[in-house]
Tab-separated table of N, CA, C and O in Angstrom:
chain	number	residue	atom	x	y	z
A	1102	MET	N	5.356	-4.614	-18.146
A	1102	MET	CA	4.791	-3.628	-17.081
A	1102	MET	C	5.946	-3.562	-16.001
A	1102	MET	O	6.241	-4.646	-15.338
A	1103	SER	N	6.380	-2.320	-15.485
A	1103	SER	CA	7.249	-2.250	-14.483
A	1103	SER	C	6.462	-2.013	-13.089
A	1103	SER	O	5.510	-1.546	-13.045
A	1104	ASP	N	7.211	-2.335	-12.024
A	1104	ASP	CA	6.727	-2.066	-10.762
A	1104	ASP	C	6.797	-0.563	-10.399
A	1104	ASP	O	7.695	-0.005	-10.562
A	1105	SER	N	5.692	0.055	-9.903
A	1105	SER	CA	5.683	1.456	-9.699
A	1105	SER	C	6.741	1.882	-8.619
A	1105	SER	O	7.146	2.962	-8.559
A	1106	ARG	N	7.164	0.940	-7.760
A	1106	ARG	CA	8.021	1.257	-6.726
A	1106	ARG	C	9.416	1.381	-7.253
A	1106	ARG	O	10.170	2.239	-6.780
A	1107	ASP	N	9.643	0.764	-8.384
A	1107	ASP	CA	11.179	0.951	-8.955
A	1107	ASP	C	11.132	2.198	-9.657
A	1107	ASP	O	12.322	2.916	-9.593
A	1108	ALA	N	10.121	2.847	-10.067
A	1108	ALA	CA	10.126	4.140	-10.911
A	1108	ALA	C	10.409	5.136	-9.893
A	1108	ALA	O	11.213	6.189	-10.240
A	1109	GLY	N	10.066	5.241	-8.664
A	1109	GLY	CA	10.247	6.202	-7.684
A	1109	GLY	C	11.570	5.928	-6.771
A	1109	GLY	O	11.955	6.857	-5.926
A	1110	GLY	N	12.115	4.795	-6.948
A	1110	GLY	CA	13.315	4.424	-6.191
A	1110	GLY	C	12.947	4.198	-4.826
A	1110	GLY	O	13.778	4.209	-3.914
A	1111	ASP	N	11.751	3.810	-4.340
A	1111	ASP	CA	11.270	3.411	-3.159
A	1111	ASP	C	11.147	1.939	-2.900
A	1111	ASP	O	10.158	1.414	-2.407
A	1112	THR	N	12.158	1.099	-3.252
A	1112	THR	CA	12.342	-0.132	-3.021
A	1112	THR	C	12.901	-0.586	-1.721
A	1112	THR	O	13.697	0.175	-1.270
A	1113	PRO	N	12.430	-1.452	-1.054
A	1113	PRO	CA	12.912	-1.900	0.276
A	1113	PRO	C	14.330	-2.386	0.207
A	1113	PRO	O	14.584	-2.997	-0.860
A	1114	PRO	N	15.205	-2.178	1.176
A	1114	PRO	CA	16.525	-2.804	1.248
A	1114	PRO	C	16.429	-4.227	1.237
A	1114	PRO	O	15.499	-4.819	1.621
A	1115	GLU	N	17.528	-4.934	0.738
A	1115	GLU	CA	17.602	-6.333	0.734
A	1115	GLU	C	18.176	-6.806	2.187
A	1115	GLU	O	19.104	-6.068	2.744
A	1116	CYS	N	17.664	-8.002	2.537
A	1116	CYS	CA	18.329	-8.737	3.777
A	1116	CYS	C	19.757	-9.012	3.442
A	1116	CYS	O	20.147	-9.551	2.353
A	1117	PRO	N	20.644	-8.562	4.296
A	1117	PRO	CA	22.155	-8.713	4.080
A	1117	PRO	C	22.503	-10.217	4.141
A	1117	PRO	O	23.499	-10.683	3.534
A	1118	ASP	N	21.651	-11.057	4.719
A	1118	ASP	CA	21.874	-12.537	4.715
A	1118	ASP	C	21.345	-13.277	3.652
A	1118	ASP	O	22.041	-13.953	2.802
A	1119	CYS	N	20.024	-13.130	3.318
A	1119	CYS	CA	19.403	-13.969	2.346
A	1119	CYS	C	19.112	-13.246	1.156
A	1119	CYS	O	18.624	-13.781	0.048
A	1120	GLY	N	18.934	-11.842	1.140
A	1120	GLY	CA	18.814	-11.096	-0.068
A	1120	GLY	C	17.242	-10.700	-0.267
A	1120	GLY	O	16.882	-10.144	-1.286
A	1121	GLU	N	16.357	-11.433	0.536
A	1121	GLU	CA	14.921	-10.948	0.358
A	1121	GLU	C	14.669	-9.552	0.777
A	1121	GLU	O	15.341	-8.930	1.612
A	1122	PRO	N	13.593	-8.979	0.161
A	1122	PRO	CA	13.228	-7.627	0.638
A	1122	PRO	C	12.868	-7.487	2.002
A	1122	PRO	O	12.201	-8.240	2.587
A	1123	MET	N	13.337	-6.486	2.707
A	1123	MET	CA	13.078	-6.377	4.115
A	1123	MET	C	12.077	-5.227	4.327
A	1123	MET	O	12.037	-4.126	3.711
A	1124	LEU	N	11.080	-5.554	4.997
A	1124	LEU	CA	9.805	-4.592	5.256
A	1124	LEU	C	10.130	-3.861	6.676
A	1124	LEU	O	9.579	-2.897	7.043
A	1125	GLY	N	10.919	-4.426	7.341
A	1125	GLY	CA	11.377	-3.771	8.724
A	1125	GLY	C	12.420	-4.605	9.376
A	1125	GLY	O	12.959	-5.631	8.916
A	1126	MET	N	12.895	-4.131	10.462
A	1126	MET	CA	13.926	-4.936	11.246
A	1126	MET	C	13.664	-4.399	12.751
A	1126	MET	O	13.221	-3.574	13.222
A	1127	ARG	N	14.072	-5.504	13.616
A	1127	ARG	CA	14.205	-5.481	14.975
A	1127	ARG	C	15.445	-5.520	15.600
A	1127	ARG	O	16.171	-6.509	15.394
A	1128	VAL	N	15.968	-4.398	16.168
A	1128	VAL	CA	17.240	-4.232	16.759
A	1128	VAL	C	17.114	-4.624	18.261
A	1128	VAL	O	16.454	-4.114	19.023
A	1129	VAL	N	17.878	-5.713	18.497
A	1129	VAL	CA	17.964	-6.135	19.921
A	1129	VAL	C	19.217	-5.893	20.709
A	1129	VAL	O	19.298	-6.196	21.947
A	1130	GLY	N	20.137	-5.218	20.121
A	1130	GLY	CA	21.394	-4.704	20.716
A	1130	GLY	C	22.375	-3.980	19.718
A	1130	GLY	O	21.840	-4.048	18.571
A	1131	PRO	N	23.418	-3.585	20.250
A	1131	PRO	CA	24.268	-2.906	19.282
A	1131	PRO	C	24.829	-3.755	18.082
A	1131	PRO	O	25.338	-3.178	17.219
A	1132	THR	N	24.879	-5.152	18.327
A	1132	THR	CA	25.306	-5.977	17.261
A	1132	THR	C	24.428	-7.033	16.698
A	1132	THR	O	24.862	-7.864	15.813
A	1133	VAL	N	23.220	-6.900	17.097
A	1133	VAL	CA	22.326	-7.924	16.624
A	1133	VAL	C	21.019	-7.234	16.154
A	1133	VAL	O	20.295	-6.511	16.985
A	1134	ALA	N	20.590	-7.607	15.070
A	1134	ALA	CA	19.217	-7.235	14.437
A	1134	ALA	C	18.590	-8.474	13.737
A	1134	ALA	O	19.229	-9.158	13.298
A	1135	TYR	N	17.321	-8.318	13.665
A	1135	TYR	CA	16.601	-9.339	12.798
A	1135	TYR	C	15.732	-8.657	11.671
A	1135	TYR	O	15.184	-7.765	12.045
A	1136	ALA	N	15.950	-9.192	10.490
A	1136	ALA	CA	15.194	-8.730	9.357
A	1136	ALA	C	13.748	-9.343	9.523
A	1136	ALA	O	13.465	-10.339	9.949
A	1137	MET	N	12.774	-8.560	8.956
A	1137	MET	CA	11.416	-8.979	8.865
A	1137	MET	C	11.034	-8.783	7.395
A	1137	MET	O	11.316	-7.919	6.688
A	1138	PRO	N	10.363	-9.724	6.773
A	1138	PRO	CA	9.750	-10.847	7.459
A	1138	PRO	C	10.525	-12.204	7.517
A	1138	PRO	O	10.165	-13.005	8.175
A	1139	CYS	N	11.820	-12.218	6.901
A	1139	CYS	CA	12.543	-13.337	6.799
A	1139	CYS	C	13.128	-13.997	8.204
A	1139	CYS	O	13.131	-15.138	8.290
A	1140	GLY	N	13.459	-13.013	9.007
A	1140	GLY	CA	13.882	-13.576	10.406
A	1140	GLY	C	15.349	-13.665	10.543
A	1140	GLY	O	15.791	-14.143	11.493
A	1141	CYS	N	16.087	-13.399	9.417
A	1141	CYS	CA	17.503	-13.551	9.429
A	1141	CYS	C	18.221	-12.518	10.442
A	1141	CYS	O	17.671	-11.465	10.584
A	1142	SER	N	19.240	-13.106	11.005
A	1142	SER	CA	20.093	-12.031	12.048
A	1142	SER	C	21.198	-11.542	11.362
A	1142	SER	O	21.810	-12.148	10.591
A	1143	PHE	N	21.471	-10.323	11.617
A	1143	PHE	CA	22.683	-9.595	11.009
A	1143	PHE	C	23.099	-8.550	11.952
A	1143	PHE	O	22.479	-8.103	12.875
A	1144	ALA	N	24.297	-7.925	11.599
A	1144	ALA	CA	24.687	-6.766	12.480
A	1144	ALA	C	23.967	-5.484	11.866
A	1144	ALA	O	23.994	-5.318	10.636
A	1145	PRO	N	23.376	-4.647	12.809
A	1145	PRO	CA	22.765	-3.419	12.159
A	1145	PRO	C	23.544	-2.652	11.203
A	1145	PRO	O	23.004	-1.959	10.484
A	1146	GLY	N	24.815	-2.622	11.548
A	1146	GLY	CA	25.732	-1.520	10.743
A	1146	GLY	C	25.855	-2.139	9.285
A	1146	GLY	O	26.311	-1.303	8.435
A	1147	LEU	N	25.376	-3.315	8.921
A	1147	LEU	CA	25.368	-3.829	7.566
A	1147	LEU	C	24.487	-2.936	6.752
A	1147	LEU	O	24.600	-2.971	5.457
A	1148	LEU	N	23.474	-2.235	7.305
A	1148	LEU	CA	22.562	-1.540	6.444
A	1148	LEU	C	22.912	0.030	6.614
A	1148	LEU	O	22.406	0.767	7.336
A	1149	ALA	N	24.014	0.474	5.958
A	1149	ALA	CA	24.560	1.768	5.888
A	1149	ALA	C	23.518	2.691	5.441
A	1149	ALA	O	23.235	3.866	5.977
A	1150	ASP	N	22.860	2.386	4.298
A	1150	ASP	CA	21.937	3.296	3.671
A	1150	ASP	C	20.638	2.508	3.296
A	1150	ASP	O	20.617	1.426	3.152
A	1151	GLY	N	19.532	3.254	3.132
A	1151	GLY	CA	18.455	2.585	2.484
A	1151	GLY	C	17.193	2.179	3.413
A	1151	GLY	O	16.295	1.779	3.037
A	1152	PHE	N	17.365	2.355	4.717
A	1152	PHE	CA	16.463	1.949	5.557
A	1152	PHE	C	16.305	2.946	6.743
A	1152	PHE	O	17.011	3.021	7.730
A	1153	GLU	N	15.300	3.718	6.484
A	1153	GLU	CA	15.265	5.003	7.464
A	1153	GLU	C	14.020	4.735	8.213
A	1153	GLU	O	13.038	3.929	7.884
A	1154	ASN	N	13.929	5.323	9.352
A	1154	ASN	CA	12.669	5.268	10.268
A	1154	ASN	C	11.794	6.379	9.752
A	1154	ASN	O	11.936	7.526	10.096
A	1155	GLU	N	10.841	6.006	9.074
A	1155	GLU	CA	9.804	6.790	8.450
A	1155	GLU	C	8.516	6.866	9.180
A	1155	GLU	O	7.831	5.888	9.085
A	1156	PRO	N	8.093	7.919	9.923
A	1156	PRO	CA	6.760	7.797	10.636
A	1156	PRO	C	5.619	7.536	9.503
A	1156	PRO	O	5.648	8.195	8.446
A	1157	GLY	N	4.756	6.834	9.963
A	1157	GLY	CA	3.479	6.658	9.017
A	1157	GLY	C	3.671	5.655	8.052
A	1157	GLY	O	2.805	5.385	7.238
A	1158	ARG	N	4.781	4.849	8.062
A	1158	ARG	CA	5.012	3.734	7.142
A	1158	ARG	C	4.956	2.486	7.654
A	1158	ARG	O	5.120	2.300	8.967
């Protein structure tokens, strides 16, 4: 059985540091962001595509 999120291409992006699925991110400056829920820090520019600010999600 496949995950329904895979069928629609609606999978969350992976954390650039640990590879876990990111459910959100907290940007604290132009060069520092934290992935949620793992808490890894990374440069926000590492997420070129795949993480949009979608109201209601």
